[in-house]
mmCIF file of N, CA, C and O in Angstrom:
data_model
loop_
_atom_site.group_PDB
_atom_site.id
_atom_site.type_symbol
_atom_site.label_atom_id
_atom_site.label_comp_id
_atom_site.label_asym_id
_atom_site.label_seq_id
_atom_site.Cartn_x
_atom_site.Cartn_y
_atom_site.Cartn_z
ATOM 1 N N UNK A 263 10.108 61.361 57.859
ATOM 2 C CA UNK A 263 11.104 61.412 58.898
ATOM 3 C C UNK A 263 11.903 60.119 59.026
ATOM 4 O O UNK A 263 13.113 60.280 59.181
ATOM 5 N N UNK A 264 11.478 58.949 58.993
ATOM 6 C CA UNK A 264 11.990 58.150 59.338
ATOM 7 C C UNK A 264 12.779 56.485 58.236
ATOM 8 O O UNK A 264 13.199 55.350 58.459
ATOM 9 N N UNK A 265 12.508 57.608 56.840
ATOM 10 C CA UNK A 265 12.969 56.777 56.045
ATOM 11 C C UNK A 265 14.755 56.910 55.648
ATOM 12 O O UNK A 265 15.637 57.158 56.470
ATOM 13 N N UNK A 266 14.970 56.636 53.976
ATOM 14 C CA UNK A 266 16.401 56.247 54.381
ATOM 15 C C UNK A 266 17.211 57.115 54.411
ATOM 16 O O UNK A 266 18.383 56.801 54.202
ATOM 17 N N UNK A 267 16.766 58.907 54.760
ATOM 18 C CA UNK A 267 17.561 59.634 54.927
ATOM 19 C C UNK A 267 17.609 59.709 56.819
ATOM 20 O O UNK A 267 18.400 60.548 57.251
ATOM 21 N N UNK A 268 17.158 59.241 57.429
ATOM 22 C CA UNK A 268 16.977 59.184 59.306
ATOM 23 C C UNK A 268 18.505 59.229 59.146
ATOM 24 O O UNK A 268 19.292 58.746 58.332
ATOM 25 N N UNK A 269 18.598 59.867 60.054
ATOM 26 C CA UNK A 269 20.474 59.496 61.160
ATOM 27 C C UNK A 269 19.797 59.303 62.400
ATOM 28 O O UNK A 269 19.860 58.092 62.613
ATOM 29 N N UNK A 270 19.188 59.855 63.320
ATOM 30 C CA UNK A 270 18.778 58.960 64.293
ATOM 31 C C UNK A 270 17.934 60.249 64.905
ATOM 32 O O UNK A 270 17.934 61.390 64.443
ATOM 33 N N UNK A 271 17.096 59.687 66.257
ATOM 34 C CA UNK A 271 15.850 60.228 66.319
ATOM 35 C C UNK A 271 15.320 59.650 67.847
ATOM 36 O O UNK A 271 15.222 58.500 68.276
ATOM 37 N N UNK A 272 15.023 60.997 68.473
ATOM 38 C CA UNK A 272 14.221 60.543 70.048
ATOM 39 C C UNK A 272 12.824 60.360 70.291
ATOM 40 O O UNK A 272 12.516 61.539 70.463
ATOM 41 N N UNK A 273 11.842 59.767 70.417
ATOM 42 C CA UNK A 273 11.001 59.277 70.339
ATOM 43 C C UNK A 273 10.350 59.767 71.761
ATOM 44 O O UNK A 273 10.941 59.173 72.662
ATOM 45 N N UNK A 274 9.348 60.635 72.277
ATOM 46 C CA UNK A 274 9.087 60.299 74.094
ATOM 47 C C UNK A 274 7.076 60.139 73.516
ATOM 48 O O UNK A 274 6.249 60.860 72.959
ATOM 49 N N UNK A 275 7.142 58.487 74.208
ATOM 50 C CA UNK A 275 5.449 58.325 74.455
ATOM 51 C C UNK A 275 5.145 57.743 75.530
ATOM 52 O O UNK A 275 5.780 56.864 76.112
ATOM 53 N N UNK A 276 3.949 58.331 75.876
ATOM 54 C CA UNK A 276 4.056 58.211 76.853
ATOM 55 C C UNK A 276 2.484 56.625 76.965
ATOM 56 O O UNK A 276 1.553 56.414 76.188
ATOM 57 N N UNK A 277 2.779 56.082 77.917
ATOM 58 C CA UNK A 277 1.697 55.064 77.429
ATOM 59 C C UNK A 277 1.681 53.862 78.794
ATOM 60 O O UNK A 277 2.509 53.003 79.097
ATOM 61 N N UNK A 278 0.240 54.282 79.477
ATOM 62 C CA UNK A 278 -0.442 54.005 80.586
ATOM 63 C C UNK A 278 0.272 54.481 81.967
ATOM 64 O O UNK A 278 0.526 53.712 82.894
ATOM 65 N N UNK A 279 0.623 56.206 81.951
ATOM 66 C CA UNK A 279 0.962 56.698 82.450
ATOM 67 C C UNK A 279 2.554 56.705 82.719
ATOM 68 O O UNK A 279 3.173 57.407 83.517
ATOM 69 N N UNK A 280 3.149 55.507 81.627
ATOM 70 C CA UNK A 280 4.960 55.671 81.815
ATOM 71 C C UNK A 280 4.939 56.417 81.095
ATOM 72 O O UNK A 280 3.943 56.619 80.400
ATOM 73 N N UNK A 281 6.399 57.323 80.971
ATOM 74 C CA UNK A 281 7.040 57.961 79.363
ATOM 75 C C UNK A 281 7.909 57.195 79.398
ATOM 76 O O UNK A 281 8.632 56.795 80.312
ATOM 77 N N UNK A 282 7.784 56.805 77.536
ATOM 78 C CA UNK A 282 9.157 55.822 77.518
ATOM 79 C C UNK A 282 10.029 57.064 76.298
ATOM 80 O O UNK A 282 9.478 57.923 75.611
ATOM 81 N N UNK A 283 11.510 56.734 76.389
ATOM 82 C CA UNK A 283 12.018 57.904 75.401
ATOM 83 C C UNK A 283 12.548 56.806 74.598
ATOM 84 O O UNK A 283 13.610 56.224 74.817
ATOM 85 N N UNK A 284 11.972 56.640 73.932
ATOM 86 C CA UNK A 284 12.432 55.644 72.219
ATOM 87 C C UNK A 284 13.786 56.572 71.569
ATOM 88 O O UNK A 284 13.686 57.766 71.288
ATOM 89 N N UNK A 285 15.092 55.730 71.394
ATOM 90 C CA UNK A 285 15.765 56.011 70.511
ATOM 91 C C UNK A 285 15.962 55.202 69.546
ATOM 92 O O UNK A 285 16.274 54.036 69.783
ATOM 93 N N UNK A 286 15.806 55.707 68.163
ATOM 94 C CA UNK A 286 16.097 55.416 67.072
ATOM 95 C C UNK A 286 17.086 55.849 66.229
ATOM 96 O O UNK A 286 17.129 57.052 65.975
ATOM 97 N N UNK A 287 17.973 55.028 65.696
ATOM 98 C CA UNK A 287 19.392 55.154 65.548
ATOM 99 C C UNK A 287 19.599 54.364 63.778
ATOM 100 O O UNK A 287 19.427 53.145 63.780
ATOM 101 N N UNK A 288 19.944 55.018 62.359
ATOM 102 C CA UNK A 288 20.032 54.214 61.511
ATOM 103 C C UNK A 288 21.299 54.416 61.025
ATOM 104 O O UNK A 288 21.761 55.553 60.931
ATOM 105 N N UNK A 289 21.928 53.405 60.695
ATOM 106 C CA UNK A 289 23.490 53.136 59.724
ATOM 107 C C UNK A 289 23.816 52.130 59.276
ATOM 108 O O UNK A 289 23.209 51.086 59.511
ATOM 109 N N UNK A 290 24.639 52.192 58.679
ATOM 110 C CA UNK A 290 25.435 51.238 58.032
ATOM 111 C C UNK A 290 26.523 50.121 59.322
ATOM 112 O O UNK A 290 27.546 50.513 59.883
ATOM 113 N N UNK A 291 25.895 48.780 59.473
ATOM 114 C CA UNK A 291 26.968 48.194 60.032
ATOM 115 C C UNK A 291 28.390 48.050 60.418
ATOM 116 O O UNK A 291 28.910 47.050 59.922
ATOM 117 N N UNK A 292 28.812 48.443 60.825
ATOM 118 C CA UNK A 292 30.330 48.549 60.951
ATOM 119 C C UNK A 292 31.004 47.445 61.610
ATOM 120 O O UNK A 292 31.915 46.932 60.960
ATOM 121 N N UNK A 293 30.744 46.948 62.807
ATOM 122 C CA UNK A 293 31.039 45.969 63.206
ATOM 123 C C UNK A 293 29.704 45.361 64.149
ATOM 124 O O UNK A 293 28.735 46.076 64.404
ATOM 125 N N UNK A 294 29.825 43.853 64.643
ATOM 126 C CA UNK A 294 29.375 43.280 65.277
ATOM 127 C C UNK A 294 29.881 42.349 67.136
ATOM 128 O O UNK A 294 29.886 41.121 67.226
ATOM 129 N N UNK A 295 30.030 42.741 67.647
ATOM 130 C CA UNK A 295 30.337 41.599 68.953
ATOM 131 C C UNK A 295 29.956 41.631 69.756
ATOM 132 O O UNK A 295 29.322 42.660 69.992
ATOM 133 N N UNK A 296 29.987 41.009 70.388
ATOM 134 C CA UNK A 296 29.623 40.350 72.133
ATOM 135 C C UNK A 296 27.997 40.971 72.332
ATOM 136 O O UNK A 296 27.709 41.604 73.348
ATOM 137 N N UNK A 297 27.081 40.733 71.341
ATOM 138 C CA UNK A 297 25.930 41.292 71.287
ATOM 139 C C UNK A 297 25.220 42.536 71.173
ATOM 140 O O UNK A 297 24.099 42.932 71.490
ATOM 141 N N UNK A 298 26.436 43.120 70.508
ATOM 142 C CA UNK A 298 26.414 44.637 69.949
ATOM 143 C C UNK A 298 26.344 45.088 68.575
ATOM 144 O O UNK A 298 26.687 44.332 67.666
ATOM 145 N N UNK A 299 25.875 46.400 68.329
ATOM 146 C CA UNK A 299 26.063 46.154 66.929
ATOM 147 C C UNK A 299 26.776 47.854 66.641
ATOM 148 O O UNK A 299 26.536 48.634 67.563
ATOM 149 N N UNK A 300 27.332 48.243 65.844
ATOM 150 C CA UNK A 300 28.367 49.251 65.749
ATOM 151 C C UNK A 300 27.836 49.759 64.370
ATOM 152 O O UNK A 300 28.015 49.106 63.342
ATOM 153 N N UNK A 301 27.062 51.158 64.398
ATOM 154 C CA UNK A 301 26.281 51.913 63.200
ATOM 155 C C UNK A 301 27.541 53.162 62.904
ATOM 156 O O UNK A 301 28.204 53.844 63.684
ATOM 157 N N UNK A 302 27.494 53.072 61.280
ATOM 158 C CA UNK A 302 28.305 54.380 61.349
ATOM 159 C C UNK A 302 26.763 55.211 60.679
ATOM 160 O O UNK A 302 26.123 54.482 59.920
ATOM 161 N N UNK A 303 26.511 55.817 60.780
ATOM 162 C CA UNK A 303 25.520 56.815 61.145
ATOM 163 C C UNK A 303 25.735 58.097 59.897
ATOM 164 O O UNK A 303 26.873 58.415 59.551
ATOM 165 N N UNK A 304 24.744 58.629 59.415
ATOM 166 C CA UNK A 304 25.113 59.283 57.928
ATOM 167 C C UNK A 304 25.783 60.556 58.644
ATOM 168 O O UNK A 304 26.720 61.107 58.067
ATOM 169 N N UNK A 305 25.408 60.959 59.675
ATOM 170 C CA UNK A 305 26.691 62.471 60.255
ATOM 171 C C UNK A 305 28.164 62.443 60.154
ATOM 172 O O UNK A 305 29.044 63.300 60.230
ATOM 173 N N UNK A 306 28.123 60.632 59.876
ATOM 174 C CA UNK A 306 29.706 60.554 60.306
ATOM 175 C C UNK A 306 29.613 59.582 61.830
ATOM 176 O O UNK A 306 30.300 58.562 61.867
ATOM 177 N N UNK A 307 28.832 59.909 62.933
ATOM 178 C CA UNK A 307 29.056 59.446 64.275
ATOM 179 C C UNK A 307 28.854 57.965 64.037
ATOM 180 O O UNK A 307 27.987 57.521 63.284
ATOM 181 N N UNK A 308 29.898 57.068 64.878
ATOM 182 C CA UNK A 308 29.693 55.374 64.981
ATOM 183 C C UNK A 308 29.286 55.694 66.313
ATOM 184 O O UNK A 308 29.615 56.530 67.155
ATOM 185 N N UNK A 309 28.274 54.539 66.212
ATOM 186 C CA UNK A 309 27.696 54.164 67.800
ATOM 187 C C UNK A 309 27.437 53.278 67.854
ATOM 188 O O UNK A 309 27.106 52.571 66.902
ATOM 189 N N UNK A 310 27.518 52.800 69.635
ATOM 190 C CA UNK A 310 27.986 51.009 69.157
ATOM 191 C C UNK A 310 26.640 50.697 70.558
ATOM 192 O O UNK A 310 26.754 50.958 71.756
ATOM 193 N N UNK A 311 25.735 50.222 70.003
ATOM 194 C CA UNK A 311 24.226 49.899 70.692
ATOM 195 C C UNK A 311 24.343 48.232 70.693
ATOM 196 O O UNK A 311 24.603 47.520 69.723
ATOM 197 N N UNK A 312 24.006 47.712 72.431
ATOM 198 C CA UNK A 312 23.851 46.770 73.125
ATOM 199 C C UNK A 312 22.276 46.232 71.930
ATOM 200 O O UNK A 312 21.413 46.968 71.451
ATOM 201 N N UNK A 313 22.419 44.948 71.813
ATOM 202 C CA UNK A 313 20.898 44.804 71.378
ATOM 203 C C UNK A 313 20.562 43.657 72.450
ATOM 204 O O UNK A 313 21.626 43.280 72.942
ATOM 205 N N UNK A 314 19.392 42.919 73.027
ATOM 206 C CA UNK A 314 18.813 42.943 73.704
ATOM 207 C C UNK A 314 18.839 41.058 73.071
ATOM 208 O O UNK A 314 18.672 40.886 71.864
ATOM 209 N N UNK A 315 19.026 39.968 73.877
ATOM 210 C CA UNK A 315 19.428 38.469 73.223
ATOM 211 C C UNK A 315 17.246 38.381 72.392
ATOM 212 O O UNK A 315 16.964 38.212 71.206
ATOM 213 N N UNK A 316 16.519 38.516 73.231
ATOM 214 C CA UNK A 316 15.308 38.834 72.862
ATOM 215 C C UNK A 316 14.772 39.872 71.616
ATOM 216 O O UNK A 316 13.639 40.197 71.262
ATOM 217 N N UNK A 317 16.115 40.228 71.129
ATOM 218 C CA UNK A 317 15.113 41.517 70.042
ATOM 219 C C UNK A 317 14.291 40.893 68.708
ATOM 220 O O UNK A 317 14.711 40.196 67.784
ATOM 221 N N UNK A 318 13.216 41.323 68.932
ATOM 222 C CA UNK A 318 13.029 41.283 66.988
ATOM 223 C C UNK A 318 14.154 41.541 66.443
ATOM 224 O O UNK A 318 14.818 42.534 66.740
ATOM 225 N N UNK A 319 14.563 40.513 65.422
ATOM 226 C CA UNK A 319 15.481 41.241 64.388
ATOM 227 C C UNK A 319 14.451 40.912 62.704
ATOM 228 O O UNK A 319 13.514 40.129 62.548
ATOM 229 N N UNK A 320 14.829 41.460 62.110
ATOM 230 C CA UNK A 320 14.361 41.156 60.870
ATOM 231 C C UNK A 320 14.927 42.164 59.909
ATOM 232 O O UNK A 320 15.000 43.386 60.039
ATOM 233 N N UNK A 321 15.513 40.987 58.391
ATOM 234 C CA UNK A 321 16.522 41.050 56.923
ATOM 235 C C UNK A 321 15.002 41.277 56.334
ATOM 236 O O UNK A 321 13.998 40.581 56.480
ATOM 237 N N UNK A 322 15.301 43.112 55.262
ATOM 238 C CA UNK A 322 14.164 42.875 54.461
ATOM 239 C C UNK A 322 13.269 42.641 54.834
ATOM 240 O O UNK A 322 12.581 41.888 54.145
ATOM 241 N N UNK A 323 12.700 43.140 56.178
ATOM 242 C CA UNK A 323 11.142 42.595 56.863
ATOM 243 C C UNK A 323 11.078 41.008 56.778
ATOM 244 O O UNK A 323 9.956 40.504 56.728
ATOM 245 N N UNK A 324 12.248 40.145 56.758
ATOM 246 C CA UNK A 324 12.076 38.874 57.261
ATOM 247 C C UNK A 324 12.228 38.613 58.735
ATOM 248 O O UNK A 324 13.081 39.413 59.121
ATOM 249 N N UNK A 325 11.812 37.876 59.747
ATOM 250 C CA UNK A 325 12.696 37.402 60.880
ATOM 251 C C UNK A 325 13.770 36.699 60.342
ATOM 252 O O UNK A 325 13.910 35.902 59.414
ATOM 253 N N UNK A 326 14.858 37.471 61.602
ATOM 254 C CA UNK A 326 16.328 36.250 61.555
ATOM 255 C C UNK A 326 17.037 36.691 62.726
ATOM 256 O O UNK A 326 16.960 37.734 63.375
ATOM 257 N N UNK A 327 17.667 35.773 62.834
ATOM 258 C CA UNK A 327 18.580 36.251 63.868
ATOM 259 C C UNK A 327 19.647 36.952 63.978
ATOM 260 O O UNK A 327 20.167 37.231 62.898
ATOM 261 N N UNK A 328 20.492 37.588 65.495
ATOM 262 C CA UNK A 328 21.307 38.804 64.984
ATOM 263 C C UNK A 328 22.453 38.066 64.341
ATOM 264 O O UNK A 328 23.276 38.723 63.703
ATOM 265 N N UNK A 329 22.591 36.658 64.460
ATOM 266 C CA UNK A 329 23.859 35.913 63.696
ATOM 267 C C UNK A 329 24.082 36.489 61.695
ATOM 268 O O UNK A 329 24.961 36.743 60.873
ATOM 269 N N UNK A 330 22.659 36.418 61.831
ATOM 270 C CA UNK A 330 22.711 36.661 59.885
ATOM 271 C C UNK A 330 22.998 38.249 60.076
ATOM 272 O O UNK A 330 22.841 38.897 59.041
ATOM 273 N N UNK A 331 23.282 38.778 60.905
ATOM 274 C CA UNK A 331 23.269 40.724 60.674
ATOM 275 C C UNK A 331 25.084 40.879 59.993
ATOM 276 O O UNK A 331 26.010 40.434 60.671
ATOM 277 N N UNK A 332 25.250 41.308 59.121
ATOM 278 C CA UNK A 332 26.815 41.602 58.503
ATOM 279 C C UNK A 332 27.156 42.812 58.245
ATOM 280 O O UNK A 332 26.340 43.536 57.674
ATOM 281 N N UNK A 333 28.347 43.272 58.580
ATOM 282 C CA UNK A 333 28.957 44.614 57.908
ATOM 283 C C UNK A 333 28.621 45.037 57.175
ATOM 284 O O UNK A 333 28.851 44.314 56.205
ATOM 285 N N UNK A 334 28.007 46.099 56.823
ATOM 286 C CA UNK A 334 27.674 46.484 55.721
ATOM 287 C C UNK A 334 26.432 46.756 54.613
ATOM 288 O O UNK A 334 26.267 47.226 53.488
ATOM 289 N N UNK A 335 25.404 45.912 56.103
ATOM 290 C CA UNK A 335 24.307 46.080 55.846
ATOM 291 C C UNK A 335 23.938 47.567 56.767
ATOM 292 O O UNK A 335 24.516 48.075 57.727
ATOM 293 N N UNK A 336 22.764 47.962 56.024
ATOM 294 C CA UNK A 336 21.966 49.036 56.923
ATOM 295 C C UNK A 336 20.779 48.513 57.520
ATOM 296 O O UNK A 336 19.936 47.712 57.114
ATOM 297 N N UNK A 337 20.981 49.481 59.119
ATOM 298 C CA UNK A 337 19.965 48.780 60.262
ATOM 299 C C UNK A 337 19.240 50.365 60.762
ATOM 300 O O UNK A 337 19.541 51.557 60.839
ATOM 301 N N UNK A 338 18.372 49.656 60.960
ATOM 302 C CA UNK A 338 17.485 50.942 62.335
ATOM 303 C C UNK A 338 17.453 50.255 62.719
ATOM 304 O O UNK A 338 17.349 49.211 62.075
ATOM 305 N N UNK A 339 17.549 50.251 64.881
ATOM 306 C CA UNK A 339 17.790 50.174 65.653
ATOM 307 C C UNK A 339 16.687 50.864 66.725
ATOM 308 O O UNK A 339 16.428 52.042 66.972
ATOM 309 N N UNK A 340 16.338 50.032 67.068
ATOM 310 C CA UNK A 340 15.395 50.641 68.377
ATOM 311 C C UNK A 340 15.379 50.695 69.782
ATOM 312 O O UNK A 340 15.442 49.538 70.197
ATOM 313 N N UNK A 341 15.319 51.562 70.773
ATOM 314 C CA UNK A 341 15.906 50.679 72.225
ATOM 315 C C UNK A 341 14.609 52.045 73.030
ATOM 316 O O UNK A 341 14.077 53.023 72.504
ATOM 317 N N UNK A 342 14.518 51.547 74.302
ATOM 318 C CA UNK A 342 14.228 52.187 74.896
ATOM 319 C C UNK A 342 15.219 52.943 76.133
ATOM 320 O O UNK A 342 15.788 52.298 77.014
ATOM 321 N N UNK A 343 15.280 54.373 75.993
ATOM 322 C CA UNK A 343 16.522 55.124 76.512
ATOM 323 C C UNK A 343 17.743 54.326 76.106
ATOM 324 O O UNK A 343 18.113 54.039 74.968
ATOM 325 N N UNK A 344 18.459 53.936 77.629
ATOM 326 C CA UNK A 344 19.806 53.287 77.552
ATOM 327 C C UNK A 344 19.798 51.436 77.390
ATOM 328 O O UNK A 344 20.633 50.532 77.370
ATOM 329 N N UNK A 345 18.615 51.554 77.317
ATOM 330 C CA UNK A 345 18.443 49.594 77.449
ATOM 331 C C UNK A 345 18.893 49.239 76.161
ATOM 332 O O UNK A 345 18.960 50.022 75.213
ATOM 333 N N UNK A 346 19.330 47.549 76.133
ATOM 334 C CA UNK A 346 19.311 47.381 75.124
ATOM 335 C C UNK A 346 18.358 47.271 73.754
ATOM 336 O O UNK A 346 17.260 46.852 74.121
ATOM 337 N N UNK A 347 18.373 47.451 72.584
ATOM 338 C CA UNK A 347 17.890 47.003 71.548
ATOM 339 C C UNK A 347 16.797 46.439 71.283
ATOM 340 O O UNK A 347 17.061 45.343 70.789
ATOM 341 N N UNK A 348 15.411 46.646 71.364
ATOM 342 C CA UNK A 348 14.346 45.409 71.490
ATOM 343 C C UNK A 348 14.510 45.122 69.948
ATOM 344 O O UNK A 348 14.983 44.071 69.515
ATOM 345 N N UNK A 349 14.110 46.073 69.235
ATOM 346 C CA UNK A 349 14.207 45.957 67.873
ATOM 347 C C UNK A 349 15.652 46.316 66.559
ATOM 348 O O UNK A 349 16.316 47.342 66.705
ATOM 349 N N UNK A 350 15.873 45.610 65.697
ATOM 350 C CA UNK A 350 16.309 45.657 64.247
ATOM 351 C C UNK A 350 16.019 45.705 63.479
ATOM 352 O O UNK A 350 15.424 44.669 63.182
ATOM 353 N N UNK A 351 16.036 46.517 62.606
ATOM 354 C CA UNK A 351 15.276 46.067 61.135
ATOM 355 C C UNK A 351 16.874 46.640 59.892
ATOM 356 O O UNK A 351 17.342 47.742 59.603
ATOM 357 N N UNK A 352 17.214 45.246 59.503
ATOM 358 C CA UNK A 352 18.152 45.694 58.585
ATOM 359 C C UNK A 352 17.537 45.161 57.075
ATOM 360 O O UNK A 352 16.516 44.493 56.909
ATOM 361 N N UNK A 353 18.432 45.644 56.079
ATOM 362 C CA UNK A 353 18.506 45.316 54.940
ATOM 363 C C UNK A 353 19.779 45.287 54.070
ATOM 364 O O UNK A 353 20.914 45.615 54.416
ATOM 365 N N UNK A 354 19.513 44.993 53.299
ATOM 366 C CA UNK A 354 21.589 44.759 52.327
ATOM 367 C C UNK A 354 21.087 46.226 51.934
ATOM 368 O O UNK A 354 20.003 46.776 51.738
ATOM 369 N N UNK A 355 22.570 46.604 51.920
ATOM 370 C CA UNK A 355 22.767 47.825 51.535
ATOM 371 C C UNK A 355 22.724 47.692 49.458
ATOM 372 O O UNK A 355 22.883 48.701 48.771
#
C-alpha cells in the first residue's frame, strides 16, 4: 500500500483512547514557501500541505532540514488531520 505507487491515504488509530486520522499524502515537489510544501500527486491533484517548523524531515532516510527539500524531488508527507506536517520523508526523484 504504501510504496511508490501511494497517491495518498487516511490512516484512523486510535491510541490511549484518542483517534488520530493520519493523512498520508505522496508526490512529486512542485513548489516550496512560507513553510509549505506543494505535491503534485500521481491522480494529477496538487496539494499544498503546511509542514510543522518541528517535523522530522529526512533525504533518502537521512535527517535534514526542510531548506534541502527541492522541486522535484518525491515526498510522503504525514500530518495528523488538518495540522501541520510532523513528518517528511523525501528522496531525488
Amino acid at each position: 500500500f504504501f510504496g511508490p505507487k501511494l497517491v495518498r491515504a487516511e490512516v484512523l488509530v486510535r491510541d490511549g483512547g484518542v483517534l488520530h486520522d493520519y493523512r498520508v499524502d505522496r508526490g512529486v515537489i512542485r513548489a516550496k514557501h512560507d513553510g509549505a510544501l506543494s505535491l503534485l500527486e500521481r491522480d494529477g491533484s496538487v496539494v499544498t500541505i503546511p509542514v510543522a517548523p518541528t517535523a522530522a524531515i529526512t533525504l533518502g532516510g537521512i535527517p535534514t532540514s526542510f531548506s534541502a527539500l527541492r522541486r522535484g524531488m518525491i515526498a510522503t508527507v504525514i500530518r495528523d488531520g488538518d495540522a501541520p506536517a510532523t513528518e517528511v520523508r523525501a528522496t531525488r526523484a
